Amino acid sequence: MKTVNVGILGLGTVGAGTAETLLKQGPLMEARTGIPLVLKKAADLDLGRDFGFEIPKEILTTDAQEVINDPDIQIVVELIGGTGIAKKLVLDALAAKKSVVTANKALLAEHGTELMAAAEANGVDLFFEAAVAGGIPIIKALREGLVANPITRICGIMNGTCNYILTRMEREGIDFEVVLKEAQELGYAEAEPSLDVDGWDTAHKAVILSQIAFGVPLNLEDVPVDGIRGIDPEDVKNAKELGYRIKLLAMLDQSEKGYSVGVQPVLIPMDHMLSNVHMSFNAVLVDGEVVDETLYYGRGAGRLPTASAVVADIVDAARDLSGDAHARIPLSWNANPAPAWIPPEERLERSYLRLFLKNAPGSLAKVAEKLGSYGISITSLVQHENDEEGGFVPVVIVTHVATVGAIQSALADLAEMPHLVEPRMVRYRLEELNS
Ligand code: HSE
């Protein structure tokens, strides 16, 4: 079969890992696919850095356009990141009728519709497996393995930094800030951690999965996003006592009423498989109407796990080129009819609440009455022995399903009753994850 030439833009951690994998695993991939893949050029502004392996000098350049405009290169791999220059280079490559592979989640989440349209207009492929959950082939699973399935739920642990921090907080009973600092010193967490710990990295991935699962353009701004910064070891301990573990989850749900997407810390049962995804590992649970529940587990980041996904996309693009095709495996980016969007306040959720109540006769009854007035029923309640007469004592309440709007209104009312409840109130979603 004819050789397919590849050019890489960006030789950072993932770019260098991709170059290394292409060179080292080239013979294996050729044996498996019959297609010789050649890394023809690789561009990076800093060619003096240590790439972690011997990269042939003659393929290196500092000029991205030299890669894009090389007439022999059919596949351009964008591994620069960000939504600035990366977007321009991806559009340039698509306009030059090159298939593009990228791992850029922010770019796909913010400009996916425009980029997909550019790929379609130029009759080339745009692949992005590595943008979601690193080495886990979740996009391939959704597009191919589960093609027969209306998707009813996706529930993913898709940020290794957050999962690492939450695992250590639970195991060692220590504060978020302490683990974050150590994780930064060890190089597990970024010096500027907000993209990870405030939930935005997970949200980018959730938007991409939502597009694929539900086929509707979704704006990142419409997704409620809450990170792990505010999680108190006390809540981690309380969750454990109740038989749950706190995980940062992307939750995508679809029913006959419509679909919803959110990123938030959620209490899930300790014995559920997702609960047992520890440290920096990722996992994605997908519920399909035909297949029922499926679960995908692996490394969501890192030089070679991410390269594994990038190279799989390169092979897919090369297979299309060898068959003189594009979009051989279609991606429904615009479903018709589109499902309705369920606004965050109309979603039905169970809640874990931690309130500080005045230690006085009738306090609990008043809180229960307030929740009841919004149709919120209590399923369990924990108050440890406390003889601090007249002070404020912690009470943990778990509720039945209620709309998020009802819970928010009840808590807003309670916040107006400082003689009864302290203003600091904690609420997390609680999910049994039953299919
Ligand atoms: N920073 C991400 C994580 C990996 O911690 O999982 C890239 O999305």
Short mmCIF file of C-alpha atoms and ligand atoms in Angstrom, two decimals:
data_model
loop_
_atom_site.label_atom_id
_atom_site.label_comp_id
_atom_site.label_asym_id
_atom_site.label_seq_id
_atom_site.Cartn_x
_atom_site.Cartn_y
_atom_site.Cartn_z
CA MET A 1 0.00 0.00 0.00
CA LYS A 2 1.06 3.60 -0.52
CA THR A 3 3.06 5.35 2.18
CA VAL A 4 1.18 7.96 4.23
CA ASN A 5 3.28 10.91 5.41
CA VAL A 6 2.62 12.58 8.73
CA GLY A 7 3.66 15.99 10.10
CA ILE A 8 3.52 17.00 13.77
CA LEU A 9 2.99 20.54 15.10
CA GLY A 10 4.27 20.82 18.67
CA LEU A 11 6.87 18.56 20.28
CA GLY A 12 5.92 19.00 23.92
CA THR A 13 5.20 16.01 26.15
CA VAL A 14 2.48 14.49 23.95
CA GLY A 15 4.05 15.61 20.65
CA ALA A 16 7.37 13.98 21.48
CA GLY A 17 5.55 10.85 22.72
CA THR A 18 3.63 10.71 19.45
CA ALA A 19 6.80 11.07 17.38
CA GLU A 20 8.46 8.34 19.44
CA THR A 21 5.48 5.99 19.08
CA LEU A 22 5.23 6.57 15.32
CA LEU A 23 8.92 5.75 14.91
CA LYS A 24 9.08 2.83 17.35
CA GLN A 25 5.76 1.17 16.55
CA GLY A 26 5.78 1.95 12.80
CA PRO A 27 6.68 -1.63 11.77
CA LEU A 28 4.00 -3.12 14.07
CA MET A 29 1.34 -0.78 12.73
CA GLU A 30 2.37 -1.49 9.14
CA ALA A 31 2.12 -5.22 9.83
CA ARG A 32 -1.35 -4.70 11.30
CA THR A 33 -2.77 -2.27 8.74
CA GLY A 34 -0.63 -2.74 5.66
CA ILE A 35 0.00 1.03 5.59
CA PRO A 36 3.56 2.38 5.91
CA LEU A 37 3.40 5.54 8.06
CA VAL A 38 6.29 7.97 7.79
CA LEU A 39 6.95 10.88 10.16
CA LYS A 40 8.06 13.38 7.52
CA LYS A 41 8.35 16.60 9.55
CA ALA A 42 7.90 17.87 13.09
CA ALA A 43 7.73 21.54 14.07
CA ASP A 44 8.46 23.16 17.41
CA LEU A 45 9.72 26.62 18.33
CA ASP A 46 12.23 25.14 20.78
CA LEU A 47 14.34 22.49 19.08
CA GLY A 48 16.94 22.56 21.83
CA ARG A 49 14.84 20.75 24.40
CA ASP A 50 15.14 17.13 25.48
CA PHE A 51 12.50 15.15 23.55
CA GLY A 52 13.06 12.01 25.62
CA PHE A 53 14.34 10.01 22.65
CA GLU A 54 16.58 10.45 19.58
CA ILE A 55 14.48 12.31 17.02
CA PRO A 56 16.11 12.49 13.54
CA LYS A 57 17.43 16.06 13.14
CA GLU A 58 16.55 16.26 9.44
CA ILE A 59 12.79 16.13 10.09
CA LEU A 60 12.82 19.03 12.57
CA THR A 61 11.76 22.58 11.74
CA THR A 62 10.65 25.67 13.65
CA ASP A 63 8.14 26.60 10.94
CA ALA A 64 4.64 25.11 11.28
CA GLN A 65 3.69 26.28 7.78
CA GLU A 66 6.54 24.22 6.35
CA VAL A 67 4.72 21.15 7.71
CA ILE A 68 1.24 22.23 6.58
CA ASN A 69 2.39 23.22 3.07
CA ASP A 70 4.57 20.18 2.42
CA PRO A 71 2.75 18.58 -0.56
CA ASP A 72 3.87 15.10 0.55
CA ILE A 73 2.29 15.38 4.02
CA GLN A 74 -1.29 14.10 4.11
CA ILE A 75 -1.93 14.12 7.88
CA VAL A 76 -1.16 17.06 10.17
CA VAL A 77 -1.11 16.40 13.92
CA GLU A 78 -1.77 19.47 16.08
CA LEU A 79 -0.29 19.07 19.58
CA ILE A 80 0.37 22.71 20.47
CA GLY A 81 -2.70 23.19 22.65
CA GLY A 82 -4.76 26.27 23.45
CA THR A 83 -7.27 28.02 21.23
CA GLY A 84 -5.10 30.73 19.65
CA ILE A 85 -2.43 29.76 17.12
CA ALA A 86 -3.57 26.11 17.30
CA LYS A 87 -6.97 27.04 15.84
CA LYS A 88 -5.39 28.96 12.96
CA LEU A 89 -3.01 26.13 12.14
CA VAL A 90 -5.79 23.50 12.24
CA LEU A 91 -7.92 25.62 9.89
CA ASP A 92 -4.89 26.20 7.61
CA ALA A 93 -4.21 22.46 7.48
CA LEU A 94 -7.87 21.61 6.73
CA ALA A 95 -7.95 24.32 4.01
CA ALA A 96 -4.82 22.72 2.52
CA LYS A 97 -6.90 19.49 2.37
CA LYS A 98 -4.85 17.69 5.01
CA SER A 99 -6.56 15.39 7.49
CA VAL A 100 -6.01 16.68 11.01
CA VAL A 101 -5.51 14.84 14.29
CA THR A 102 -5.55 16.82 17.52
CA ALA A 103 -5.59 16.22 21.27
CA ASN A 104 -6.83 19.75 21.93
CA LYS A 105 -9.93 19.56 24.15
CA ALA A 106 -10.35 23.30 24.64
CA LEU A 107 -10.23 23.85 20.87
CA LEU A 108 -12.82 21.14 20.20
CA ALA A 109 -15.10 22.21 23.07
CA GLU A 110 -15.07 25.88 22.01
CA HIS A 111 -14.79 25.67 18.20
CA GLY A 112 -15.72 22.07 17.36
CA THR A 113 -18.67 22.95 15.13
CA GLU A 114 -16.62 25.37 13.02
CA LEU A 115 -13.73 22.92 12.70
CA MET A 116 -15.99 19.97 11.80
CA ALA A 117 -17.62 22.12 9.11
CA ALA A 118 -14.17 23.07 7.71
CA ALA A 119 -13.15 19.39 7.60
CA GLU A 120 -16.39 18.48 5.83
CA ALA A 121 -16.07 21.36 3.33
CA ASN A 122 -12.55 20.21 2.42
CA GLY A 123 -13.40 16.52 2.28
CA VAL A 124 -10.86 15.54 4.93
CA ASP A 125 -10.92 14.00 8.42
CA LEU A 126 -10.69 15.69 11.81
CA PHE A 127 -9.98 13.23 14.61
CA PHE A 128 -9.59 13.94 18.34
CA GLU A 129 -9.59 10.72 20.36
CA ALA A 130 -6.84 11.97 22.71
CA ALA A 131 -8.88 15.05 23.67
CA VAL A 132 -11.07 13.00 26.04
CA ALA A 133 -9.71 10.69 28.74
CA GLY A 134 -6.23 10.39 27.19
CA GLY A 135 -5.40 6.79 26.37
CA ILE A 136 -8.96 5.45 26.84
CA PRO A 137 -10.56 4.97 23.38
CA ILE A 138 -13.88 6.44 24.52
CA ILE A 139 -14.65 8.36 21.32
CA LYS A 140 -14.05 5.24 19.25
CA ALA A 141 -16.32 3.31 21.62
CA LEU A 142 -19.13 5.86 21.20
CA ARG A 143 -18.75 6.34 17.43
CA GLU A 144 -18.19 2.75 16.49
CA GLY A 145 -18.76 0.13 19.19
CA LEU A 146 -21.96 1.76 20.48
CA VAL A 147 -23.28 3.14 17.17
CA ALA A 148 -26.59 1.28 17.63
CA ASN A 149 -27.25 2.86 21.01
CA PRO A 150 -29.24 5.89 22.05
CA ILE A 151 -27.02 7.02 24.96
CA THR A 152 -28.90 7.43 28.22
CA ARG A 153 -25.97 8.22 30.51
CA ILE A 154 -22.27 9.00 30.48
CA CYS A 155 -20.59 9.36 33.80
CA GLY A 156 -16.88 10.04 33.75
CA ILE A 157 -13.90 10.55 36.00
CA MET A 158 -11.90 12.44 33.40
CA ASN A 159 -9.37 14.53 35.29
CA GLY A 160 -6.45 12.66 36.79
CA THR A 161 -5.28 15.62 38.88
CA CYS A 162 -8.62 15.87 40.67
CA ASN A 163 -8.92 12.13 41.14
CA TYR A 164 -5.39 11.99 42.56
CA ILE A 165 -6.16 14.80 45.03
CA LEU A 166 -9.51 13.28 46.10
CA THR A 167 -7.94 9.83 46.56
CA ARG A 168 -5.25 11.21 48.83
CA MET A 169 -7.69 13.41 50.76
CA GLU A 170 -9.78 10.34 51.50
CA ARG A 171 -6.90 7.97 52.30
CA GLU A 172 -4.94 10.39 54.46
CA GLY A 173 -7.73 12.62 55.81
CA ILE A 174 -5.85 15.76 54.75
CA ASP A 175 -6.87 19.13 53.32
CA PHE A 176 -7.22 19.91 49.62
CA GLU A 177 -4.54 22.64 49.79
CA VAL A 178 -1.99 20.30 51.39
CA VAL A 179 -2.43 17.60 48.72
CA LEU A 180 -2.45 20.17 45.91
CA LYS A 181 0.86 21.64 47.08
CA GLU A 182 2.47 18.20 47.30
CA ALA A 183 1.05 17.20 43.91
CA GLN A 184 2.55 20.37 42.41
CA GLU A 185 5.94 19.63 43.98
CA LEU A 186 5.82 16.09 42.56
CA GLY A 187 4.83 17.41 39.10
CA TYR A 188 1.40 15.70 39.17
CA ALA A 189 -0.48 19.01 39.25
CA GLU A 190 0.14 22.12 37.16
CA ALA A 191 1.65 25.23 38.80
CA GLU A 192 -1.57 26.99 37.66
CA PRO A 193 -4.06 24.30 38.69
CA SER A 194 -7.41 26.02 38.07
CA LEU A 195 -8.13 24.39 34.69
CA ASP A 196 -8.00 21.03 36.45
CA VAL A 197 -9.23 21.62 40.01
CA ASP A 198 -12.02 24.06 39.13
CA GLY A 199 -13.54 21.52 36.75
CA TRP A 200 -12.92 23.24 33.37
CA ASP A 201 -10.74 20.51 31.89
CA THR A 202 -13.47 17.97 32.71
CA ALA A 203 -16.08 20.36 31.28
CA HIS A 204 -14.23 20.60 27.94
CA LYS A 205 -14.25 16.81 27.74
CA ALA A 206 -17.93 16.66 28.77
CA VAL A 207 -18.89 19.09 25.99
CA ILE A 208 -17.09 16.94 23.41
CA LEU A 209 -18.72 13.73 24.66
CA SER A 210 -22.11 15.45 24.72
CA GLN A 211 -21.70 16.48 21.08
CA ILE A 212 -20.95 12.91 20.09
CA ALA A 213 -23.53 11.21 22.31
CA PHE A 214 -26.44 13.58 21.76
CA GLY A 215 -25.45 15.24 18.46
CA VAL A 216 -26.24 18.76 19.61
CA PRO A 217 -23.90 21.76 19.65
CA LEU A 218 -23.42 22.68 23.29
CA ASN A 219 -21.91 25.90 24.63
CA LEU A 220 -19.44 25.49 27.44
CA GLU A 221 -21.09 28.48 29.19
CA ASP A 222 -24.36 26.52 29.53
CA VAL A 223 -22.74 23.69 31.48
CA PRO A 224 -22.84 24.03 35.28
CA VAL A 225 -19.25 23.48 36.42
CA ASP A 226 -18.08 23.01 39.97
CA GLY A 227 -14.60 21.82 40.91
CA ILE A 228 -13.02 20.22 43.97
CA ARG A 229 -11.37 23.28 45.57
CA GLY A 230 -14.03 23.67 48.26
CA ILE A 231 -14.19 20.04 49.36
CA ASP A 232 -13.62 19.73 53.09
CA PRO A 233 -12.07 16.55 54.58
CA GLU A 234 -15.10 16.57 56.87
CA ASP A 235 -17.40 15.89 53.90
CA VAL A 236 -15.06 13.19 52.59
CA LYS A 237 -15.28 11.56 56.05
CA ASN A 238 -19.06 11.95 56.28
CA ALA A 239 -19.49 10.48 52.81
CA LYS A 240 -17.42 7.45 53.84
CA GLU A 241 -19.51 7.01 56.99
CA LEU A 242 -22.64 6.94 54.81
CA GLY A 243 -21.06 4.43 52.39
CA TYR A 244 -20.10 6.86 49.62
CA ARG A 245 -16.99 8.35 48.05
CA ILE A 246 -16.71 11.85 46.54
CA LYS A 247 -15.56 11.92 42.89
CA LEU A 248 -15.42 14.78 40.42
CA LEU A 249 -17.78 13.58 37.69
CA ALA A 250 -18.94 14.70 34.31
CA MET A 251 -22.58 13.60 34.30
CA LEU A 252 -24.39 13.47 30.95
CA ASP A 253 -27.98 12.22 31.08
CA GLN A 254 -30.65 11.76 28.46
CA SER A 255 -34.30 10.76 28.87
CA GLU A 256 -37.45 11.35 26.86
CA LYS A 257 -37.63 14.81 28.53
CA GLY A 258 -34.26 15.93 27.14
CA TYR A 259 -30.60 15.91 28.05
CA SER A 260 -28.39 17.50 30.67
CA VAL A 261 -24.66 17.91 31.20
CA GLY A 262 -22.87 18.97 34.36
CA VAL A 263 -19.51 18.74 36.10
CA GLN A 264 -19.51 18.52 39.87
CA PRO A 265 -18.30 16.56 42.90
CA VAL A 266 -20.76 13.70 43.44
CA LEU A 267 -21.16 11.16 46.25
CA ILE A 268 -21.27 7.69 44.69
CA PRO A 269 -21.56 4.32 46.45
CA MET A 270 -18.26 3.05 47.80
CA ASP A 271 -18.77 -0.38 46.18
CA HIS A 272 -19.48 0.97 42.68
CA MET A 273 -16.67 0.35 40.19
CA LEU A 274 -16.30 4.09 39.49
CA SER A 275 -15.71 4.65 43.19
CA ASN A 276 -12.73 2.34 42.96
CA VAL A 277 -10.93 4.33 40.29
CA HIS A 278 -8.05 5.71 42.31
CA MET A 279 -5.17 8.18 42.02
CA SER A 280 -4.68 9.65 38.52
CA PHE A 281 -6.64 7.00 36.61
CA ASN A 282 -9.71 7.92 34.54
CA ALA A 283 -12.86 5.89 33.86
CA VAL A 284 -15.99 6.50 31.82
CA LEU A 285 -19.25 4.67 32.30
CA VAL A 286 -21.58 4.67 29.29
CA ASP A 287 -25.14 3.45 29.43
CA GLY A 288 -26.62 2.62 26.05
CA GLU A 289 -30.24 1.72 25.44
CA VAL A 290 -29.28 -1.44 23.56
CA VAL A 291 -26.07 -2.54 25.26
CA ASP A 292 -26.89 -1.53 28.88
CA GLU A 293 -23.93 -0.47 31.04
CA THR A 294 -20.31 -0.41 29.78
CA LEU A 295 -17.18 0.87 31.53
CA TYR A 296 -13.83 2.08 30.16
CA TYR A 297 -10.79 2.52 32.41
CA GLY A 298 -7.22 3.66 31.91
CA ARG A 299 -4.72 6.48 31.94
CA GLY A 300 -6.28 9.83 31.10
CA ALA A 301 -3.02 11.69 30.60
CA GLY A 302 0.71 11.24 30.17
CA ARG A 303 3.21 11.17 27.34
CA LEU A 304 2.70 7.65 25.98
CA PRO A 305 -0.94 6.91 26.99
CA THR A 306 -2.02 10.08 25.17
CA ALA A 307 0.27 9.29 22.23
CA SER A 308 -1.42 5.89 21.97
CA ALA A 309 -4.73 7.65 21.23
CA VAL A 310 -3.16 10.21 18.86
CA VAL A 311 -1.47 7.48 16.83
CA ALA A 312 -4.72 5.45 16.66
CA ASP A 313 -6.32 8.52 15.04
CA ILE A 314 -3.39 8.85 12.62
CA VAL A 315 -3.96 5.23 11.60
CA ASP A 316 -7.71 5.88 11.12
CA ALA A 317 -6.97 8.92 8.96
CA ALA A 318 -4.39 6.90 6.98
CA ARG A 319 -6.94 4.10 6.46
CA ASP A 320 -9.41 6.64 5.07
CA LEU A 321 -6.74 8.07 2.76
CA SER A 322 -5.75 4.60 1.58
CA GLY A 323 -9.39 3.86 0.75
CA ASP A 324 -9.74 7.26 -0.89
CA ALA A 325 -12.43 8.16 1.63
CA HIS A 326 -13.10 10.56 4.45
CA ALA A 327 -15.60 10.38 7.29
CA ARG A 328 -15.73 6.61 6.73
CA ILE A 329 -17.02 6.38 10.29
CA PRO A 330 -19.57 9.17 10.49
CA LEU A 331 -19.84 11.49 13.45
CA SER A 332 -23.28 12.85 14.19
CA TRP A 333 -22.35 16.39 15.17
CA ASN A 334 -25.80 17.82 14.39
CA ALA A 335 -28.68 15.49 15.29
CA ASN A 336 -32.09 16.03 13.80
CA PRO A 337 -34.36 16.28 15.70
CA ALA A 338 -32.15 17.65 18.47
CA PRO A 339 -33.04 16.60 22.03
CA ALA A 340 -34.22 19.36 24.40
CA TRP A 341 -31.81 20.86 26.94
CA ILE A 342 -32.87 20.48 30.57
CA PRO A 343 -31.73 23.62 32.45
CA PRO A 344 -29.64 22.94 35.59
CA GLU A 345 -32.36 24.10 38.02
CA GLU A 346 -34.89 21.63 36.56
CA ARG A 347 -32.67 18.61 36.98
CA LEU A 348 -33.67 15.95 39.47
CA GLU A 349 -30.95 15.07 41.95
CA ARG A 350 -30.51 13.62 45.39
CA SER A 351 -28.51 15.85 47.73
CA TYR A 352 -26.01 15.47 50.53
CA LEU A 353 -26.27 18.50 52.83
CA ARG A 354 -24.09 19.56 55.74
CA LEU A 355 -25.69 22.32 57.79
CA PHE A 356 -24.74 23.92 61.10
CA LEU A 357 -27.89 24.06 63.21
CA LYS A 358 -28.56 25.89 66.43
CA ASN A 359 -28.37 23.31 69.20
CA ALA A 360 -31.82 24.14 70.54
CA PRO A 361 -35.22 22.38 70.81
CA GLY A 362 -37.14 22.31 67.50
CA SER A 363 -34.21 23.26 65.20
CA LEU A 364 -34.24 20.02 63.22
CA ALA A 365 -38.02 20.13 62.89
CA LYS A 366 -37.84 23.65 61.42
CA VAL A 367 -35.23 22.58 58.84
CA ALA A 368 -37.26 19.49 57.93
CA GLU A 369 -40.36 21.68 57.58
CA LYS A 370 -38.51 24.11 55.28
CA LEU A 371 -37.25 21.28 53.07
CA GLY A 372 -40.75 19.73 53.11
CA SER A 373 -42.30 23.01 51.99
CA TYR A 374 -40.32 22.65 48.74
CA GLY A 375 -41.32 18.99 48.33
CA ILE A 376 -37.93 17.74 49.53
CA SER A 377 -38.02 14.57 51.55
CA ILE A 378 -35.22 13.44 53.89
CA THR A 379 -33.85 9.89 53.56
CA SER A 380 -31.24 9.99 56.29
CA LEU A 381 -29.92 12.30 58.89
CA VAL A 382 -26.76 12.13 61.02
CA GLN A 383 -26.05 14.24 64.04
CA HIS A 384 -23.27 13.13 66.32
CA GLU A 385 -23.59 13.49 70.08
CA ASN A 386 -22.83 17.09 70.93
CA ASP A 387 -23.46 18.81 74.22
CA GLU A 388 -22.54 22.30 73.12
CA GLU A 389 -25.79 23.80 74.38
CA GLY A 390 -26.84 26.87 72.40
CA GLY A 391 -24.01 26.64 69.83
CA PHE A 392 -24.21 25.56 66.20
CA VAL A 393 -23.64 21.86 65.52
CA PRO A 394 -23.07 19.99 62.22
CA VAL A 395 -25.94 17.94 60.85
CA VAL A 396 -25.71 15.80 57.72
CA ILE A 397 -28.90 15.32 55.71
CA VAL A 398 -29.40 13.13 52.66
CA THR A 399 -32.49 13.84 50.57
CA HIS A 400 -34.68 12.01 48.10
CA VAL A 401 -34.70 13.20 44.51
CA ALA A 402 -35.80 16.83 44.09
CA THR A 403 -35.20 19.51 41.50
CA VAL A 404 -31.96 21.41 41.95
CA GLY A 405 -34.05 24.60 41.89
CA ALA A 406 -36.10 23.40 44.90
CA ILE A 407 -32.98 22.57 46.90
CA GLN A 408 -31.39 25.91 46.02
CA SER A 409 -34.53 27.80 47.08
CA ALA A 410 -34.79 25.90 50.36
CA LEU A 411 -31.10 26.61 51.16
CA ALA A 412 -31.54 30.27 50.20
CA ASP A 413 -34.48 30.51 52.63
CA LEU A 414 -32.45 28.82 55.38
CA ALA A 415 -29.62 31.30 54.77
CA GLU A 416 -32.10 34.02 55.78
CA MET A 417 -32.61 32.34 59.17
CA PRO A 418 -29.28 32.99 60.96
CA HIS A 419 -30.81 32.24 64.38
CA LEU A 420 -31.45 28.67 63.12
CA VAL A 421 -28.69 27.85 60.59
CA GLU A 422 -25.19 29.20 60.00
CA PRO A 423 -24.72 30.63 56.50
CA ARG A 424 -21.97 28.08 55.64
CA MET A 425 -23.89 25.23 54.03
CA VAL A 426 -22.52 22.39 51.96
CA ARG A 427 -24.44 20.65 49.18
CA TYR A 428 -23.27 17.88 46.85
CA ARG A 429 -25.15 15.71 44.42
CA LEU A 430 -25.54 12.08 45.53
CA GLU A 431 -26.00 9.33 42.94
CA GLU A 432 -26.62 5.60 43.34
CA LEU A 433 -25.60 5.09 39.68
CA ASN A 434 -28.11 2.27 39.22
CA SER A 435 -28.75 1.50 35.59
N1 HSE B 1 -4.70 17.76 33.18
C1 HSE B 1 -5.51 16.62 32.83
C2 HSE B 1 -5.60 15.68 34.01
C3 HSE B 1 -5.01 15.86 31.65
O1 HSE B 1 -5.12 15.98 35.10
O2 HSE B 1 -6.20 14.64 33.84
C4 HSE B 1 -5.24 16.60 30.37
O3 HSE B 1 -6.59 16.82 30.14
#
